[in-house]
Tab-separated table of C-alpha atoms in Angstrom:
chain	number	residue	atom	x	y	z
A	1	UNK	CA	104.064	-26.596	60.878
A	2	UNK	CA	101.481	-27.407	63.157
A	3	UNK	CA	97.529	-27.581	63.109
A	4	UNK	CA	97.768	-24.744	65.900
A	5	UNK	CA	100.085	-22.471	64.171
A	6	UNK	CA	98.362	-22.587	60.837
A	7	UNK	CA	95.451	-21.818	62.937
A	8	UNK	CA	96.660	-19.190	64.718
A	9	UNK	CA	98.499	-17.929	61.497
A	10	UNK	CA	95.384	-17.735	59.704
A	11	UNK	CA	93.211	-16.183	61.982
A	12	UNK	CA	95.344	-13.607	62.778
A	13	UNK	CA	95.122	-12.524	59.449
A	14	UNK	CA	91.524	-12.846	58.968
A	15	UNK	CA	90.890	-10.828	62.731
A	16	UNK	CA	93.545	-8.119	61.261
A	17	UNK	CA	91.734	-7.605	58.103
A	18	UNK	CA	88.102	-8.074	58.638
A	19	UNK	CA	88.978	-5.555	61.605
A	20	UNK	CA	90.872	-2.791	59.961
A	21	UNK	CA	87.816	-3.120	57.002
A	22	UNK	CA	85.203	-2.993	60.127
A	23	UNK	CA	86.884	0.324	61.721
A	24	UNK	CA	86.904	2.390	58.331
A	25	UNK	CA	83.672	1.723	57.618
A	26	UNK	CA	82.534	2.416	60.830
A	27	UNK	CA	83.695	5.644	60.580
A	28	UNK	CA	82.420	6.278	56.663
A	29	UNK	CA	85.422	4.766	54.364
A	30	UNK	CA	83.526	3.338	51.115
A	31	UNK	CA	79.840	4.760	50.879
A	32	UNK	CA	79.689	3.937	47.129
A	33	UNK	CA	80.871	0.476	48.380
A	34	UNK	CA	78.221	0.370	51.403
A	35	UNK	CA	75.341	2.166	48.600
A	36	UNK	CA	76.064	-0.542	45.773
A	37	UNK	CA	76.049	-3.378	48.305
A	38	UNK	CA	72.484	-2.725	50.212
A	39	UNK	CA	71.102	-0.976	47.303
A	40	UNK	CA	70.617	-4.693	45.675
A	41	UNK	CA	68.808	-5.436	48.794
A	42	UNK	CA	66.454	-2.033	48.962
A	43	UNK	CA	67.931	-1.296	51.868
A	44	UNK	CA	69.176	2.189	50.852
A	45	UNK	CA	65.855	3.366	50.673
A	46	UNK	CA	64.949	3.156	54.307
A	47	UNK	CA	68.173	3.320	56.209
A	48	UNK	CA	71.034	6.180	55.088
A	49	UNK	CA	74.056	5.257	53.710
A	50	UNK	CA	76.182	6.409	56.902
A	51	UNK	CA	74.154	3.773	59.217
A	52	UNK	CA	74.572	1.148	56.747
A	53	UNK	CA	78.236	1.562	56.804
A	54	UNK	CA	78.242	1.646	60.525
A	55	UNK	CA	76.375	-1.381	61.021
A	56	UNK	CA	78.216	-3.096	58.331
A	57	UNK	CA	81.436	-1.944	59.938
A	58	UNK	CA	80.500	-2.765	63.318
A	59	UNK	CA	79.375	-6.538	62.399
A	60	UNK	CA	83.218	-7.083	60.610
A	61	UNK	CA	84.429	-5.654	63.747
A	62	UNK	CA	82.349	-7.964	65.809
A	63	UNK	CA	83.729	-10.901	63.445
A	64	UNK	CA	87.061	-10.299	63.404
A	65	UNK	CA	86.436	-10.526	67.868
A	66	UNK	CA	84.846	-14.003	67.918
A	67	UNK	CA	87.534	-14.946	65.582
A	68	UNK	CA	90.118	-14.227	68.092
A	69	UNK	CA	87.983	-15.580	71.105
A	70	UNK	CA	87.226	-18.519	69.379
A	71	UNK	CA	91.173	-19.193	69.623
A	72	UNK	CA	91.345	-18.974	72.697
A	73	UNK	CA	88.321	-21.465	72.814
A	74	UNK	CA	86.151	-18.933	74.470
A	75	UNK	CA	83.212	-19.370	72.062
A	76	UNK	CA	82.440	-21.900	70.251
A	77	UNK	CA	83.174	-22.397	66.259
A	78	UNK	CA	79.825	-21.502	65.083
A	79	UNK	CA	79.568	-18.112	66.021
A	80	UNK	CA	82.610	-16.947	63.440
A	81	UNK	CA	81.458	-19.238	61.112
A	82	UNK	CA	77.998	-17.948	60.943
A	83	UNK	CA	79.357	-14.194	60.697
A	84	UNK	CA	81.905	-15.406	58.162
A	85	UNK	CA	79.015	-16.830	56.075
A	86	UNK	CA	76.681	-13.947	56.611
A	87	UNK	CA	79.121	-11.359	55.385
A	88	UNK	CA	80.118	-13.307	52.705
A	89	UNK	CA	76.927	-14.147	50.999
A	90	UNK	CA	75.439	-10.692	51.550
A	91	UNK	CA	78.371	-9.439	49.869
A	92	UNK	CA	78.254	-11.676	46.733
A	93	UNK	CA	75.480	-11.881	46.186
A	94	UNK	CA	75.201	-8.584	44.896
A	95	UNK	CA	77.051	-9.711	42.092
A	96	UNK	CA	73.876	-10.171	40.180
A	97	UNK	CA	73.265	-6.670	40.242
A	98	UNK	CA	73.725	-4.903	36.994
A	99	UNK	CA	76.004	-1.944	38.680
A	100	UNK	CA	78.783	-4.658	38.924
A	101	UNK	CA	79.448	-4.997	35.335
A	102	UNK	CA	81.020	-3.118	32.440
A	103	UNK	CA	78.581	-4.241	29.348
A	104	UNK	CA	80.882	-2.192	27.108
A	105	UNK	CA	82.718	-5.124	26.858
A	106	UNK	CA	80.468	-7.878	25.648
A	107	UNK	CA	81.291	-11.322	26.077
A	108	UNK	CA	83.918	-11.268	28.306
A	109	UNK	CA	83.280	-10.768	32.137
A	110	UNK	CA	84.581	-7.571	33.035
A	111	UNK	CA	83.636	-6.581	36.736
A	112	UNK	CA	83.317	-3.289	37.727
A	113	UNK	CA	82.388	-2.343	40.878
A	114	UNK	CA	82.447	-6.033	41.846
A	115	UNK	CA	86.612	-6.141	41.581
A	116	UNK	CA	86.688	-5.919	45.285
A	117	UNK	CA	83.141	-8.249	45.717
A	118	UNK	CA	84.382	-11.139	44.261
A	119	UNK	CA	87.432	-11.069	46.974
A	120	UNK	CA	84.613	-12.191	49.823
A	121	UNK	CA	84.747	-15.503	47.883
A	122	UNK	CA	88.286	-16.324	49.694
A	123	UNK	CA	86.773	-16.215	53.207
A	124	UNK	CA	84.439	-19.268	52.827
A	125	UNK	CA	86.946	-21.703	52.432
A	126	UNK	CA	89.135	-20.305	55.081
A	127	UNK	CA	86.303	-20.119	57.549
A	128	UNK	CA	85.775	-24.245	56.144
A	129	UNK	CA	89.319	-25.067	57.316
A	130	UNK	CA	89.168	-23.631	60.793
A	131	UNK	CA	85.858	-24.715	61.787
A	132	UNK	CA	84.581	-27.183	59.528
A	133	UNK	CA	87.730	-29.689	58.548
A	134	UNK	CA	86.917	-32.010	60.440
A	135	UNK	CA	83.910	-32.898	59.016
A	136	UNK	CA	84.948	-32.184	55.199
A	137	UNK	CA	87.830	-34.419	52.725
A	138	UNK	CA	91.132	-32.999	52.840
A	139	UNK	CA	91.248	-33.034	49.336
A	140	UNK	CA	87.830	-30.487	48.723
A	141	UNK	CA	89.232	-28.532	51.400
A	142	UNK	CA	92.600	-27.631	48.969
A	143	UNK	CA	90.195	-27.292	45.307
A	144	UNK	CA	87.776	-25.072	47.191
A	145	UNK	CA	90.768	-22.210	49.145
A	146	UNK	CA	92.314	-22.509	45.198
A	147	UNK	CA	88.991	-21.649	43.542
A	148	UNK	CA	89.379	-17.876	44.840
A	149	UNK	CA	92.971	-17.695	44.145
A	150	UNK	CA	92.210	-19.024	40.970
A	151	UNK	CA	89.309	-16.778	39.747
A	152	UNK	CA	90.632	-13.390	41.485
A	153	UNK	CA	94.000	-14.611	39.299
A	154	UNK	CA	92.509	-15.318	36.339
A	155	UNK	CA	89.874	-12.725	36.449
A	156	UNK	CA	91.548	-9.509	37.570
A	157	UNK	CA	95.116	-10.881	35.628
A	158	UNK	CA	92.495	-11.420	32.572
A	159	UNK	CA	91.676	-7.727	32.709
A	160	UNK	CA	95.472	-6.451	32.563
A	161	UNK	CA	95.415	-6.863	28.623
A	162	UNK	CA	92.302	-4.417	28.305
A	163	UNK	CA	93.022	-0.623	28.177
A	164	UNK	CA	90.930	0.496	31.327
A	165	UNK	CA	92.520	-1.958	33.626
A	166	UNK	CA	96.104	-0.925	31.840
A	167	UNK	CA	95.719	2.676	32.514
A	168	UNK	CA	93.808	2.525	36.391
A	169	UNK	CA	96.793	0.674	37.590
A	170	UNK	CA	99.335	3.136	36.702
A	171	UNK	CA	99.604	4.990	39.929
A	172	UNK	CA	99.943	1.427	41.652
A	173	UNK	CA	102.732	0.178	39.266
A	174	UNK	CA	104.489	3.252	38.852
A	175	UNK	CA	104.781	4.001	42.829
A	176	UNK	CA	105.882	0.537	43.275
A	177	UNK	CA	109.627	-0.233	44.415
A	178	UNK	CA	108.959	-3.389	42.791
A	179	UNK	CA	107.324	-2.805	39.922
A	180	UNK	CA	108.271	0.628	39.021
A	181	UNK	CA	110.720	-0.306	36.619
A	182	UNK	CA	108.742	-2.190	34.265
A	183	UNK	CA	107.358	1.517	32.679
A	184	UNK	CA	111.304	1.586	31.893
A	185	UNK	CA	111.247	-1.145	29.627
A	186	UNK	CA	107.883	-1.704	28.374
A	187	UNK	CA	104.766	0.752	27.211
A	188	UNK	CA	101.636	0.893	29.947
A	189	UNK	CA	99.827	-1.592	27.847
A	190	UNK	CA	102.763	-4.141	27.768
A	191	UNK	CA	103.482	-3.694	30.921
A	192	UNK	CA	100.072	-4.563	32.353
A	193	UNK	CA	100.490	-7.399	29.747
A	194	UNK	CA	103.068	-8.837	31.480
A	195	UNK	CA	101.319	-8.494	35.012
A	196	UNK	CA	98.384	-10.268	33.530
A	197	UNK	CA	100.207	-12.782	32.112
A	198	UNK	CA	102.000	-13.872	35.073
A	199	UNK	CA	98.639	-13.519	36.669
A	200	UNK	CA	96.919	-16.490	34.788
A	201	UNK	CA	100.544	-18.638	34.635
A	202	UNK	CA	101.021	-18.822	38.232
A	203	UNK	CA	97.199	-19.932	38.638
A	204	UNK	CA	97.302	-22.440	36.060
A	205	UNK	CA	100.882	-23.549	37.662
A	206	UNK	CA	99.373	-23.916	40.627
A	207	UNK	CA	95.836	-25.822	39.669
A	208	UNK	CA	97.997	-27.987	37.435
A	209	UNK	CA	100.441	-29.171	40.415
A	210	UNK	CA	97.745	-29.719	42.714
A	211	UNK	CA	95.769	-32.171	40.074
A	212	UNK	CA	98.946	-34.301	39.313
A	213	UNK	CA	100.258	-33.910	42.858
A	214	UNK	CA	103.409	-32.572	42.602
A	215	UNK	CA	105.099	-31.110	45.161
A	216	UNK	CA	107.672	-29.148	43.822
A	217	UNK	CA	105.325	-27.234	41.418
A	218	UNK	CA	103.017	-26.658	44.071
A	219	UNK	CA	105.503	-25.414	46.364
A	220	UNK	CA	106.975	-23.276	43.421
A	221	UNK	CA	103.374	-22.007	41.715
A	222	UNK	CA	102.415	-21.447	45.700
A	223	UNK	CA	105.239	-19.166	46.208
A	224	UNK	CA	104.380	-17.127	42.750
A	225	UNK	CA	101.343	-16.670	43.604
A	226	UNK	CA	101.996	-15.280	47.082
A	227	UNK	CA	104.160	-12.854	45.567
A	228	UNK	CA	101.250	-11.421	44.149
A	229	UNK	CA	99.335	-11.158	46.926
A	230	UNK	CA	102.112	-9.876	49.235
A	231	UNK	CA	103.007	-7.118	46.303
A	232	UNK	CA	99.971	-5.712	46.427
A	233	UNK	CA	100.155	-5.103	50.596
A	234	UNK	CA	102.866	-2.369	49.491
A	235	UNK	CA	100.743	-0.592	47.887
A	236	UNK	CA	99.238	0.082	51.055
A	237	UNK	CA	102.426	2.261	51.811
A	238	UNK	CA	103.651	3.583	48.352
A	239	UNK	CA	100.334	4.506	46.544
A	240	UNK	CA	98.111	7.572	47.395
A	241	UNK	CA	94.159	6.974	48.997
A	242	UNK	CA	95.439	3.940	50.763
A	243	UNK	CA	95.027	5.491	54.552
A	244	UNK	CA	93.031	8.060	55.354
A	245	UNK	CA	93.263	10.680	58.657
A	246	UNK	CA	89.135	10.092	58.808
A	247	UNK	CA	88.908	6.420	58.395
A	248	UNK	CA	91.491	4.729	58.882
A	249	UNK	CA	91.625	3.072	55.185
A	250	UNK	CA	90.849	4.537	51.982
A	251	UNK	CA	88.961	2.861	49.212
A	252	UNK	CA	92.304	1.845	47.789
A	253	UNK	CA	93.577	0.652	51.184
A	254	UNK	CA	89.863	-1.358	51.670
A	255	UNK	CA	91.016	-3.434	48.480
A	256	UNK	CA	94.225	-4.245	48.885
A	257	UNK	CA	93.579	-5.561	52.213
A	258	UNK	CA	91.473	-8.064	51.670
A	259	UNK	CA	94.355	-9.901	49.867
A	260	UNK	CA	95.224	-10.903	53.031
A	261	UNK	CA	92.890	-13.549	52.482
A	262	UNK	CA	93.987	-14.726	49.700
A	263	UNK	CA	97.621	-15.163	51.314
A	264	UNK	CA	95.895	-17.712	53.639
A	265	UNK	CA	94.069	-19.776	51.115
A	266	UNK	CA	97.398	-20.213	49.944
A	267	UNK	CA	98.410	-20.650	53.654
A	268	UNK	CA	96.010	-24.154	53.833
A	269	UNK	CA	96.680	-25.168	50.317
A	270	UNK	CA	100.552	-25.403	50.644
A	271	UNK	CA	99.675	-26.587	54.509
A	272	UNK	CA	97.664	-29.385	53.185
A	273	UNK	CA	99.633	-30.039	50.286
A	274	UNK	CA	103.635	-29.652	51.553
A	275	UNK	CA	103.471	-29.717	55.424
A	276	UNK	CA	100.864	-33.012	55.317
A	277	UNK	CA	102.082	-35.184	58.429
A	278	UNK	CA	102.535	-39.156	57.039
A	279	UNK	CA	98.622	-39.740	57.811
A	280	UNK	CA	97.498	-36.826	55.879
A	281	UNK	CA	99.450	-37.589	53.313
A	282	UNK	CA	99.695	-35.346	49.968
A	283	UNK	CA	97.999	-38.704	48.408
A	284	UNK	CA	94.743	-38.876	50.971
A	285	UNK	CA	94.564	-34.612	50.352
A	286	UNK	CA	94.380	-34.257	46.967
A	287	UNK	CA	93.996	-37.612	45.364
């Protein structure tokens, strides 16, 4: 594989997300998403909820355009990398508000609204790759696109062996031609065990083949994960509140999509890792 398909490959998926996200907020998909995120930054006292969600949508929208142009060399790189970064940061940093996180649960980091804000961690890297790799080591390049797989792994896979998480993704697994079955064989709880647990092995598989730079359990731990992340695009099909007549996506259909993203940070990982050309060898891109 080429520089110019992986390219290509990613941004399409980037332009097709951030612009399906842009169009249902535009027209009103995810206030509470829209309130929680400019409510950190006041904003939700001046300007209504409706505008911010236009604007919001509008700007991911306008994104997912200079992505696309910027292929066809049109404009130059730092126009989608600035968006990229703006969105981003305005997104997590809301993460220190106090609406993001379930306190019930002590010690261990539970999100709660902030499931779907820690995703915008997966576009910084990507954006990186396309318009920055030139200038950055091959090697920081594949540690910082597996830091979001890693932590939406391990997080959200750490939060299958809690009851909440166990029951909220019943309609999910149960709709599922893929996962269905697994309520045949073990309880709700064990089953979201299981999840969880090949959540965290596939992420620790795949940080532990990258660090001793081996192919084949990249290439295998690479392939796990994607599973996960290409699962989850079902859902957009076989579980109710994905779509939505008014807006395009639901709330449901706003999460799942953004795991687009994390399909290519596993794009550039495996790129920079497996499909290496002699001089960018696995050696010089993650020794």
């Amino acid at each position: 594989m080429s520089f110019r398909t992986i390219d290509y490959s990613i941004s399409g998926l980037l332009a097709v997300s951030l612009l399906l996200l842009g169009i249902s907020f535009l027209f009103g998909a995810g206030p509470n998403s829209i309130s929680g995120t400019f409510s950190f930054y006041g904003l939700t006292e001046w300007v209504p909820v409706a505008t911010l969600g236009m604007v919001f949508g509008f700007a991911l929208m306008v994104t997912a355009g200079l992505i696309i142009l910027q292929q066809c060399k049109i404009v130059p790189t730092a126009w989608p990398l600035a968006l990229i970064a703006t969105v981003s940061l305005i997104t997590l940093l809301t993460l220190f508000a106090e609406n993001r996180w379930i306190a019930a649960h002590g010690g261990f980091p539970v999100i709660g609204s902030g499931q779907g804000i820690i995703k915008y961690f997966a576009l910084i890297p990507i954006a990186l790759f396309l318009y920055c790799r030139h200038h950055i080591n091959a090697r920081a390049l594949v540690w910082a696109n597996y830091f979001p797989v890693a932590l939406v792994l391990a997080w959200i896979g750490g939060m299958k062996f809690l009851e909440l998480e166990a029951k909220a993704i019943v309609p999910l697994v149960e709709t599922s031609p893929f996962m269905s079955w697994m309520y045949e064989l073990f309880t709700v709880q064990e089953a979201s065990n299981v999840i969880g647990a090949y959540d965290l092995l596939m992420a620790g598989l795949l940080g532990i083949g990258i660090w001793f730079k081996q192919r084949v359990l990249i290439g295998v731990a690479s392939l796990g994960c994607l599973a996960v992340f290409v699962m989850t695009q079902s859902f957009l099909f076989t579980a109710a509140g994905a779509f939505s007549d008014m807006s395009l996506l639901g709330g449901l259909g706003q999460f799942v999509i953004k795991d687009l993203w994390f399909i290519a940070n596993i794009m550039v990982m495996a790129f920079l890792t497996l499909e290496s050309s002699p001089s960018d060898s696995l050696e010089s891109a993650v020794a």
